[in-house]
Coordinates of N, CA, C and O in Angstrom, one line a residue:
M186 N 225.9 -145.1 29.6 CA 224.9 -145.5 29.9 C 224.1 -146.4 28.9 O 224.1 -146.3 27.8
E187 N 222.6 -147.0 29.4 CA 222.5 -148.1 28.2 C 220.7 -147.3 27.6 O 220.9 -147.0 28.3
F188 N 221.7 -147.8 26.4 CA 220.8 -146.5 25.1 C 220.7 -147.0 23.7 O 221.5 -147.6 23.3
S189 N 219.7 -147.2 23.2 CA 219.6 -147.8 22.1 C 218.3 -147.6 21.1 O 217.2 -146.8 21.8
V190 N 218.2 -147.1 19.7 CA 217.0 -146.7 19.4 C 216.8 -148.0 18.5 O 217.4 -149.1 18.0
H191 N 215.1 -148.4 18.5 CA 215.0 -149.7 17.9 C 214.1 -149.4 16.8 O 214.1 -150.6 16.0
I192 N 213.9 -148.3 16.3 CA 212.7 -147.9 15.6 C 212.7 -146.6 15.7 O 212.0 -146.0 16.2
C193 N 212.5 -146.0 14.0 CA 212.7 -144.4 14.1 C 212.2 -144.1 12.3 O 212.3 -144.7 11.8
E194 N 210.8 -143.1 12.9 CA 209.9 -143.3 11.3 C 209.7 -141.9 11.4 O 209.1 -140.9 12.1
Y195 N 210.3 -140.9 10.2 CA 209.9 -139.4 10.3 C 208.6 -139.3 8.9 O 209.0 -140.2 8.3
N196 N 207.4 -138.5 9.4 CA 206.3 -139.0 8.7 C 205.9 -139.8 8.5 O 205.4 -140.0 6.9
R197 N 206.0 -140.5 9.2 CA 205.4 -142.4 8.3 C 203.8 -142.0 8.3 O 203.0 -141.1 8.7
S198 N 203.1 -142.7 7.0 CA 201.7 -142.6 6.7 C 201.6 -144.5 7.2 O 202.4 -144.7 6.5
N199 N 200.3 -144.3 7.6 CA 199.6 -145.7 7.2 C 198.4 -145.6 6.7 O 198.3 -144.6 6.4
A200 N 197.7 -146.8 6.7 CA 196.3 -146.9 6.0 C 195.5 -146.0 6.8 O 195.6 -145.5 7.8
D201 N 194.4 -145.3 6.0 CA 193.4 -144.5 6.5 C 192.6 -145.1 7.6 O 192.5 -146.4 7.5
Y202 N 192.4 -144.4 8.5 CA 191.6 -145.2 10.1 C 192.6 -145.7 10.6 O 191.9 -147.2 11.3
E203 N 193.4 -146.6 10.7 CA 194.3 -147.4 11.0 C 194.6 -147.1 12.3 O 194.5 -146.2 13.3
T204 N 194.3 -148.6 13.4 CA 194.7 -148.3 15.1 C 195.6 -149.3 15.3 O 196.1 -150.2 14.7
I205 N 196.5 -148.8 16.8 CA 197.6 -149.3 16.8 C 197.0 -149.9 18.4 O 196.5 -148.6 19.0
Y206 N 197.2 -150.8 18.5 CA 196.6 -151.3 19.6 C 198.2 -152.8 20.3 O 198.4 -153.3 19.8
R207 N 198.4 -152.1 21.2 CA 199.3 -153.3 21.9 C 199.2 -152.7 23.3 O 199.1 -152.2 24.4
P208 N 198.2 -153.7 23.5 CA 197.7 -154.0 25.4 C 199.0 -153.9 26.1 O 198.8 -153.4 27.6
E209 N 199.6 -154.6 25.9 CA 201.0 -154.3 27.2 C 202.3 -153.3 26.6 O 203.1 -153.6 28.1
G210 N 202.1 -152.4 25.6 CA 203.0 -151.7 25.6 C 204.0 -152.0 24.4 O 203.3 -153.6 24.1
S211 N 205.0 -152.2 24.8 CA 205.9 -152.4 23.3 C 207.6 -152.8 24.0 O 208.2 -153.3 23.6
G212 N 207.9 -152.2 25.7 CA 209.0 -152.5 25.9 C 210.3 -151.4 25.6 O 211.0 -151.6 26.3
D213 N 209.4 -150.6 25.0 CA 210.3 -149.4 24.9 C 209.5 -148.5 25.4 O 208.6 -148.3 25.0
Y214 N 210.0 -147.2 25.5 CA 209.7 -146.0 25.4 C 208.9 -145.5 24.2 O 210.1 -145.7 22.7
L215 N 207.8 -144.6 23.9 CA 207.8 -144.3 22.6 C 207.2 -143.0 22.8 O 206.5 -142.6 23.2
F216 N 208.3 -142.1 21.8 CA 208.1 -140.5 21.2 C 206.9 -140.3 20.0 O 207.6 -140.9 19.2
L217 N 205.8 -139.9 20.2 CA 204.9 -139.6 19.2 C 204.4 -138.1 19.0 O 205.1 -137.7 20.0
L218 N 204.7 -138.3 17.5 CA 204.0 -136.3 17.4 C 203.3 -136.8 15.9 O 203.5 -137.2 14.8
F219 N 201.9 -136.2 16.2 CA 201.3 -136.6 15.6 C 200.9 -135.5 14.5 O 200.8 -134.4 14.9
K220 N 200.9 -136.2 13.3 CA 200.8 -135.3 12.0 C 199.3 -134.7 11.8 O 198.6 -134.1 11.0
T221 N 198.5 -135.7 12.4 CA 197.2 -135.7 11.9 C 196.3 -136.2 13.3 O 196.8 -136.0 14.3
P222 N 194.7 -135.7 13.1 CA 194.7 -136.2 14.3 C 194.2 -137.5 14.6 O 194.0 -138.5 14.1
M223 N 194.3 -137.6 15.8 CA 194.4 -139.4 16.6 C 193.1 -140.0 17.4 O 192.9 -138.6 18.5
K224 N 192.5 -140.5 17.1 CA 191.6 -140.7 18.7 C 192.9 -141.6 19.6 O 193.1 -142.8 19.3
V225 N 193.1 -140.9 20.7 CA 193.9 -141.8 22.0 C 192.4 -142.1 22.8 O 191.8 -141.5 24.2
Y226 N 193.0 -143.3 23.2 CA 192.5 -144.0 24.7 C 193.7 -144.5 25.7 O 194.5 -144.3 25.8
D227 N 192.7 -143.3 26.7 CA 193.1 -143.3 28.1 C 193.1 -144.0 29.1 O 193.0 -143.7 30.0
R228 N 192.5 -145.3 29.0 CA 192.0 -146.3 29.4 C 191.0 -146.2 30.6 O 190.3 -146.9 30.9
T229 N 190.1 -144.8 29.6 CA 189.3 -144.7 30.1 C 187.8 -144.5 29.2 O 186.8 -144.3 29.0
A230 N 188.6 -143.6 28.2 CA 187.9 -143.4 26.9 C 188.3 -143.0 25.8 O 189.7 -142.6 26.4
F231 N 188.3 -143.2 24.6 CA 188.9 -142.3 23.2 C 188.4 -140.7 23.5 O 187.5 -140.3 24.2
F232 N 189.3 -140.0 23.3 CA 189.2 -138.5 22.9 C 189.9 -138.7 22.0 O 191.2 -138.9 21.3
I233 N 189.8 -137.4 21.0 CA 190.5 -136.5 20.0 C 191.8 -136.1 20.2 O 191.9 -135.2 20.8
A234 N 193.0 -135.9 20.1 CA 194.4 -136.4 20.0 C 194.8 -134.7 18.4 O 194.4 -135.7 17.6
Q235 N 194.9 -133.5 18.5 CA 195.0 -133.1 17.3 C 196.1 -133.5 17.3 O 197.1 -133.4 17.9
E236 N 196.3 -132.3 15.1 CA 197.8 -132.5 14.8 C 198.4 -132.0 15.7 O 198.0 -131.1 16.5
N237 N 199.8 -132.1 16.0 CA 201.0 -131.3 16.2 C 200.7 -132.1 18.1 O 201.8 -131.7 18.6
A238 N 200.1 -132.7 18.2 CA 199.9 -133.5 19.9 C 201.0 -134.3 19.4 O 201.8 -135.1 18.8
C239 N 201.5 -134.7 21.3 CA 203.0 -135.8 21.3 C 202.4 -136.6 22.3 O 201.6 -136.0 23.0
L240 N 202.5 -137.8 22.4 CA 202.6 -138.8 23.5 C 203.9 -139.2 23.8 O 204.8 -139.9 22.8
F241 N 203.5 -139.4 25.0 CA 205.6 -140.0 25.5 C 205.0 -141.1 26.3 O 204.5 -141.1 27.6
Y242 N 205.0 -143.1 25.6 CA 204.7 -143.5 26.3 C 205.4 -144.4 27.1 O 206.8 -144.8 26.9
T243 N 206.0 -145.3 28.5 CA 206.4 -145.9 28.7 C 206.1 -147.0 28.4 O 205.2 -147.7 27.8
P244 N 208.0 -147.9 28.8 CA 208.1 -148.9 28.3 C 206.4 -150.4 27.9 O 206.1 -151.1 27.4
D245 N 205.8 -150.2 29.6 CA 205.0 -151.4 29.6 C 203.2 -150.7 29.9 O 202.6 -151.8 30.4
H246 N 203.5 -149.5 29.6 CA 201.9 -148.8 29.7 C 201.3 -149.3 27.9 O 202.0 -149.2 26.8
E247 N 200.2 -149.5 28.0 CA 199.4 -149.5 26.9 C 199.8 -148.5 25.9 O 199.0 -147.8 26.1
Q248 N 199.5 -148.6 24.7 CA 199.6 -148.0 23.8 C 198.2 -148.2 22.8 O 198.2 -149.4 22.3
H249 N 197.3 -147.8 22.6 CA 196.6 -147.7 22.0 C 195.7 -146.5 21.4 O 195.1 -145.3 21.8
Y250 N 195.7 -146.4 20.2 CA 195.5 -144.7 19.1 C 195.3 -145.4 18.2 O 195.3 -146.1 17.4
Q251 N 194.4 -144.5 17.2 CA 193.6 -144.5 15.9 C 193.2 -143.3 14.9 O 193.0 -142.2 15.6
A252 N 193.9 -143.0 13.7 CA 194.0 -142.3 13.0 C 191.9 -142.0 12.9 O 191.5 -142.5 12.8
V253 N 191.7 -140.4 13.4 CA 190.7 -140.1 12.8 C 189.8 -140.1 11.3 O 188.6 -140.8 10.8
Q254 N 190.8 -140.1 10.5 CA 190.7 -140.2 9.1 C 192.3 -140.8 8.6 O 192.4 -141.9 8.7
K255 N 193.3 -139.9 8.2 CA 194.4 -140.3 7.4 C 195.0 -140.3 8.9 O 195.4 -139.7 10.4
F256 N 196.1 -140.7 8.9 CA 197.4 -141.8 9.6 C 199.0 -141.1 9.2 O 199.0 -141.5 8.5
R257 N 199.3 -140.2 9.9 CA 200.5 -139.9 10.3 C 201.0 -139.5 10.9 O 200.4 -138.7 11.8
N258 N 202.2 -139.9 11.2 CA 202.9 -139.1 12.2 C 204.7 -139.3 12.2 O 204.8 -140.0 11.4
S259 N 205.2 -138.9 13.5 CA 206.4 -139.2 13.4 C 206.7 -139.7 14.7 O 206.1 -139.2 15.8
Y260 N 207.8 -140.4 15.0 CA 208.2 -141.2 16.3 C 209.2 -142.2 16.3 O 210.1 -142.1 15.3
V261 N 210.2 -142.3 17.4 CA 210.8 -142.8 17.6 C 210.5 -143.8 19.3 O 210.1 -143.6 20.1
H262 N 211.3 -145.7 18.8 CA 210.8 -146.2 19.7 C 212.5 -146.6 20.1 O 213.3 -146.7 19.4
F263 N 212.4 -146.4 21.6 CA 214.0 -146.5 22.2 C 213.8 -146.8 23.9 O 213.1 -146.6 24.0
W264 N 215.2 -147.4 24.4 CA 215.2 -148.4 25.2 C 216.6 -147.2 25.7 O 217.4 -146.2 25.6
C265 N 216.4 -146.5 27.0 CA 216.9 -145.6 27.8 C 217.1 -146.6 29.5 O 216.0 -146.6 29.8
G266 N 218.4 -146.4 29.9 CA 218.3 -146.8 31.3 C 217.8 -146.0 32.2 O 217.6 -146.4 32.9
E267 N 217.4 -144.8 32.1 CA 216.7 -143.4 33.0 C 215.5 -143.3 31.9 O 215.5 -143.3 31.1
N268 N 214.6 -143.2 33.2 CA 213.4 -142.5 32.0 C 213.7 -140.9 31.8 O 213.2 -140.4 32.9
L269 N 213.8 -140.8 30.9 CA 214.0 -139.8 29.9 C 212.7 -138.2 30.3 O 212.8 -136.7 30.2
G270 N 211.6 -139.2 30.7 CA 210.5 -138.6 31.1 C 210.6 -137.6 32.2 O 209.7 -136.6 32.4
E271 N 210.5 -138.4 32.9 CA 210.9 -137.7 34.0 C 212.2 -137.0 34.2 O 211.6 -135.8 35.0
T272 N 213.3 -137.2 33.7 CA 214.5 -136.4 33.8 C 214.1 -134.7 32.9 O 214.3 -133.9 33.8
Y273 N 212.9 -134.9 32.0 CA 212.8 -133.8 31.5 C 210.9 -132.9 31.7 O 211.1 -132.0 30.6
G274 N 210.4 -133.9 32.8 CA 209.5 -133.3 33.0 C 208.8 -133.4 31.9 O 207.4 -132.5 31.5
I275 N 208.7 -134.3 30.9 CA 207.5 -135.0 29.8 C 206.2 -135.1 30.8 O 206.9 -137.0 31.3
P276 N 205.0 -134.9 29.8 CA 203.8 -136.1 30.8 C 204.8 -137.6 30.2 O 204.6 -137.9 29.0
Q277 N 204.1 -138.5 31.0 CA 204.0 -139.4 30.5 C 202.4 -140.4 30.5 O 201.9 -140.3 31.0
N278 N 202.7 -141.3 29.1 CA 201.6 -141.9 29.3 C 200.2 -140.8 28.8 O 199.1 -141.3 29.0
A279 N 200.2 -139.8 28.4 CA 199.5 -138.7 28.5 C 199.9 -137.6 26.8 O 200.9 -137.3 26.7
V280 N 199.1 -137.5 26.2 CA 198.7 -136.6 25.4 C 199.4 -135.0 26.1 O 198.4 -134.4 26.5
F281 N 200.3 -134.2 25.5 CA 200.5 -132.9 24.7 C 200.9 -132.1 24.2 O 201.2 -132.9 22.9
Y282 N 200.6 -130.8 24.4 CA 200.6 -130.3 22.8 C 202.1 -129.0 23.3 O 201.6 -128.0 24.0
P283 N 203.1 -129.2 22.6 CA 204.5 -128.5 22.7 C 204.4 -127.0 21.7 O 203.5 -127.8 20.7
Q284 N 204.5 -126.2 21.6 CA 204.6 -125.4 20.7 C 205.5 -125.4 19.8 O 205.2 -124.6 18.9
N285 N 206.8 -126.2 20.2 CA 207.7 -125.7 18.9 C 208.1 -127.7 17.8 O 208.5 -127.9 17.8
T286 N 206.5 -127.8 17.5 CA 206.7 -129.2 17.0 C 207.7 -129.3 15.4 O 207.9 -130.2 15.3
E287 N 207.5 -128.4 15.0 CA 208.7 -128.5 13.6 C 209.8 -128.6 14.4 O 210.3 -129.6 13.3
A288 N 210.5 -128.0 15.3 CA 212.1 -128.3 15.6 C 211.9 -129.5 15.9 O 212.8 -130.5 16.3
I289 N 210.2 -130.1 16.9 CA 211.0 -131.6 17.2 C 210.7 -132.7 16.0 O 211.4 -134.0 16.2
D290 N 209.8 -132.3 15.3 CA 210.5 -133.2 13.9 C 211.4 -132.8 13.3 O 211.5 -134.6 13.1
E291 N 211.8 -132.3 13.1 CA 213.2 -132.2 12.7 C 214.3 -132.5 13.3 O 215.3 -133.9 12.6
L292 N 214.3 -133.1 14.6 CA 214.6 -134.3 15.6 C 214.4 -135.6 15.3 O 215.6 -136.0 14.7
I293 N 213.3 -135.6 15.0 CA 213.2 -136.9 14.4 C 213.4 -137.5 12.5 O 214.2 -138.2 12.7
R294 N 213.7 -136.5 12.4 CA 214.1 -136.4 11.0 C 215.4 -137.3 11.0 O 215.8 -138.1 10.4
L295 N 216.3 -136.3 12.1 CA 217.5 -136.2 11.7 C 217.7 -137.6 12.4 O 219.2 -138.7 11.9
L296 N 216.9 -137.6 13.5 CA 217.5 -139.5 14.4 C 217.1 -140.4 13.2 O 217.6 -141.6 13.1
Q297 N 216.2 -140.6 12.4 CA 216.5 -141.6 11.0 C 217.5 -141.5 10.1 O 217.5 -142.7 10.0
R298 N 217.7 -140.5 9.8 CA 218.8 -140.2 9.0 C 219.8 -141.3 9.8 O 220.3 -142.9 9.5
E299 N 220.3 -141.0 10.9 CA 221.4 -141.8 11.6 C 220.8 -143.0 12.1 O 221.8 -144.1 11.7
Y300 N 219.7 -143.6 12.8 CA 219.5 -144.8 12.5 C 219.5 -145.5 11.6 O 220.2 -146.9 11.5
I301 N 219.4 -145.3 10.3 CA 219.3 -145.8 9.1 C 220.9 -145.8 8.3 O 221.1 -147.0 7.8
V302 N 221.5 -144.8 8.6 CA 223.3 -144.7 7.7 C 224.1 -145.3 9.1 O 224.9 -145.9 8.2
K303 N 224.3 -145.7 10.0 CA 225.0 -145.8 11.4 C 226.7 -145.1 10.9 O 227.4 -146.1 11.3
D304 N 226.5 -144.2 10.8 CA 227.6 -143.5 10.7 C 228.7 -144.0 12.1 O 228.0 -144.3 13.2
P305 N 230.3 -143.9 12.1 CA 230.7 -143.4 13.4 C 230.2 -143.3 13.6 O 229.4 -142.2 14.0
Y306 N 229.9 -143.4 15.9 CA 229.4 -143.1 16.9 C 227.8 -142.5 17.2 O 227.4 -141.6 17.0
A307 N 227.7 -143.8 16.3 CA 226.1 -143.4 15.8 C 224.9 -143.7 16.9 O 223.9 -142.7 17.3
V308 N 225.4 -144.7 18.0 CA 224.4 -144.6 19.0 C 224.4 -143.6 20.0 O 223.4 -142.8 20.6
E309 N 225.7 -143.1 20.8 CA 226.1 -141.5 20.6 C 225.1 -140.3 20.8 O 224.8 -139.6 20.9
Y310 N 225.2 -140.5 19.0 CA 224.7 -138.8 18.5 C 222.9 -139.7 18.6 O 222.3 -139.1 18.5
E311 N 222.5 -140.9 18.4 CA 221.0 -141.2 18.6 C 220.9 -140.6 20.3 O 219.7 -140.0 20.0
E312 N 221.6 -140.6 20.7 CA 221.1 -140.6 22.1 C 221.1 -139.0 22.0 O 220.2 -138.7 23.3
A313 N 222.5 -138.6 22.1 CA 221.9 -137.2 22.2 C 221.0 -136.4 20.9 O 220.2 -135.3 22.3
L314 N 220.4 -136.8 20.0 CA 219.3 -136.4 19.6 C 218.0 -136.7 20.2 O 217.8 -135.3 20.2
V315 N 217.7 -138.1 21.0 CA 216.3 -138.5 21.4 C 216.9 -137.4 22.7 O 215.4 -136.3 23.0
R316 N 217.8 -137.2 23.7 CA 217.9 -135.9 24.9 C 217.4 -134.5 24.1 O 216.8 -134.0 25.1
Q317 N 217.9 -134.2 22.9 CA 217.6 -132.8 22.5 C 216.5 -132.9 22.2 O 215.1 -131.6 22.5
M318 N 215.6 -133.7 21.5 CA 214.1 -133.7 21.7 C 213.3 -134.1 23.1 O 212.4 -132.7 22.4
M319 N 213.8 -134.7 23.2 CA 213.3 -134.4 25.0 C 213.0 -133.3 25.7 O 212.1 -132.7 26.5
I320 N 214.0 -132.8 25.4 CA 214.5 -131.4 26.3 C 213.8 -130.2 25.1 O 213.1 -129.4 26.1
T321 N 213.7 -130.2 23.8 CA 213.1 -129.1 23.2 C 211.2 -129.6 23.5 O 210.4 -129.0 23.6
A322 N 210.5 -130.9 23.5 CA 209.2 -130.9 23.8 C 208.8 -130.6 25.3 O 208.2 -130.2 25.3
S323 N 210.2 -130.6 26.3 CA 209.6 -130.1 27.6 C 209.3 -128.6 27.5 O 208.9 -127.5 27.8
R324 N 210.5 -128.2 26.9 CA 210.6 -126.0 26.7 C 209.6 -126.0 26.4 O 208.8 -125.4 26.5
G325 N 209.2 -126.7 25.3 CA 207.6 -126.7 23.8 C 206.8 -126.7 24.8 O 205.7 -125.8 24.7
M326 N 206.7 -127.5 25.3 CA 205.4 -127.7 26.7 C 204.9 -126.6 27.6 O 204.1 -125.7 27.7
R327 N 206.5 -125.3 27.8 CA 206.1 -125.4 29.0 C 206.0 -124.0 28.1 O 205.0 -122.7 28.7
L328 N 206.3 -123.9 26.9 CA 206.3 -122.0 26.7 C 204.6 -122.4 25.9 O 203.5 -121.5 26.3
Y329 N 203.8 -123.6 26.0 CA 202.5 -123.9 25.6 C 201.4 -122.9 27.1 O 200.7 -122.5 26.9
K330 N 202.1 -123.6 27.9 CA 201.0 -123.7 29.4 C 201.7 -122.3 29.5 O 200.4 -121.7 30.1
K331 N 202.7 -121.8 29.6 CA 202.4 -119.8 29.4 C 202.1 -119.6 28.7 O 200.7 -118.4 29.7
A332 N 201.8 -119.6 27.7 CA 200.7 -119.1 26.2 C 199.1 -119.0 27.1 O 198.1 -118.3 27.1
A333 N 198.8 -120.4 27.4 CA 197.7 -120.8 28.1 C 197.2 -120.1 29.2 O 195.9 -119.2 29.0
E334 N 197.9 -119.7 30.3 CA 197.9 -119.0 31.5 C 198.1 -117.6 30.8 O 196.9 -116.4 31.5
E335 N 199.4 -117.1 30.1 CA 198.5 -115.8 30.0 C 197.3 -114.9 28.7 O 196.4 -114.5 28.4
R336 N 196.6 -115.8 28.0 CA 195.5 -116.0 26.9 C 195.0 -117.4 26.8 O 194.5 -118.0 25.9
P337 N 194.2 -117.4 28.1 CA 193.5 -118.3 28.3 C 192.1 -118.8 27.0 O 192.1 -119.6 26.4
D338 N 191.4 -117.8 26.3 CA 190.6 -118.0 25.4 C 190.9 -118.0 24.6 O 190.6 -118.8 23.5
C339 N 192.3 -117.6 24.3 CA 193.3 -117.9 22.6 C 193.8 -119.6 22.4 O 193.7 -119.8 21.5
I340 N 193.9 -120.2 24.0 CA 194.3 -121.3 23.8 C 193.0 -122.5 23.6 O 193.1 -123.2 23.0
R341 N 191.8 -122.0 24.2 CA 191.0 -123.0 24.4 C 190.8 -122.9 23.3 O 189.9 -124.1 22.8
N342 N 190.8 -122.3 22.1 CA 189.7 -122.3 20.8 C 190.5 -122.3 20.1 O 190.6 -122.3 18.9
S343 N 191.6 -122.7 20.0 CA 192.8 -122.8 19.2 C 192.5 -124.8 18.3 O 192.1 -125.3 19.1
R344 N 193.5 -124.7 17.5 CA 193.0 -126.2 17.1 C 194.1 -127.8 17.8 O 193.4 -128.3 17.7
S345 N 194.6 -126.6 19.0 CA 195.4 -127.8 19.9 C 194.7 -128.0 20.5 O 195.4 -129.0 21.3
C346 N 194.1 -127.4 21.1 CA 192.6 -128.5 22.1 C 192.5 -129.7 22.1 O 192.4 -130.3 21.3
A347 N 192.6 -130.6 23.1 CA 191.8 -132.2 23.3 C 190.6 -132.1 23.0 O 190.2 -131.8 24.2
L348 N 189.9 -132.9 22.2 CA 188.3 -132.5 22.6 C 187.8 -133.8 22.8 O 188.0 -135.2 21.9
R349 N 186.4 -134.0 23.8 CA 186.6 -135.5 24.2 C 185.1 -135.9 23.3 O 184.6 -135.1 22.5
C350 N 185.2 -136.9 23.0 CA 184.5 -137.8 21.7 C 183.6 -138.6 21.9 O 183.8 -139.7 23.5

């Protein structure tokens, strides 16, 4: 299968209030884990994605987000011959809140190490880690949905709700 990681950063900090704007997308799939609240543009308006939100951009989709104040995230830009969002039921070009962000972040940390070190079988291992990250996010998203169905007041009032601004 066609697969490559183009850039991967774990626990990345940018300047406060920094904006990322790629009107034509990046040409890659981009998986983001926000470590701080971010304003995300959804083609109609900005809304605030809370800490531990995830976002999976498809290659040609506009990428537009800005730090509410501090800018910190973990992310991976990659190319794959298959749309892993569709394969694993991940929302595309939309914020979602999996319950297992620590596990997702750890996978991004491992990906960054592999991306930098390039040990033997690096591409195969990077693909395995990206697939594991997507599966982990999908499972975590399903856990979040299940918790929301069982306890809607608890979830609605949690810090992980997206707030319109």
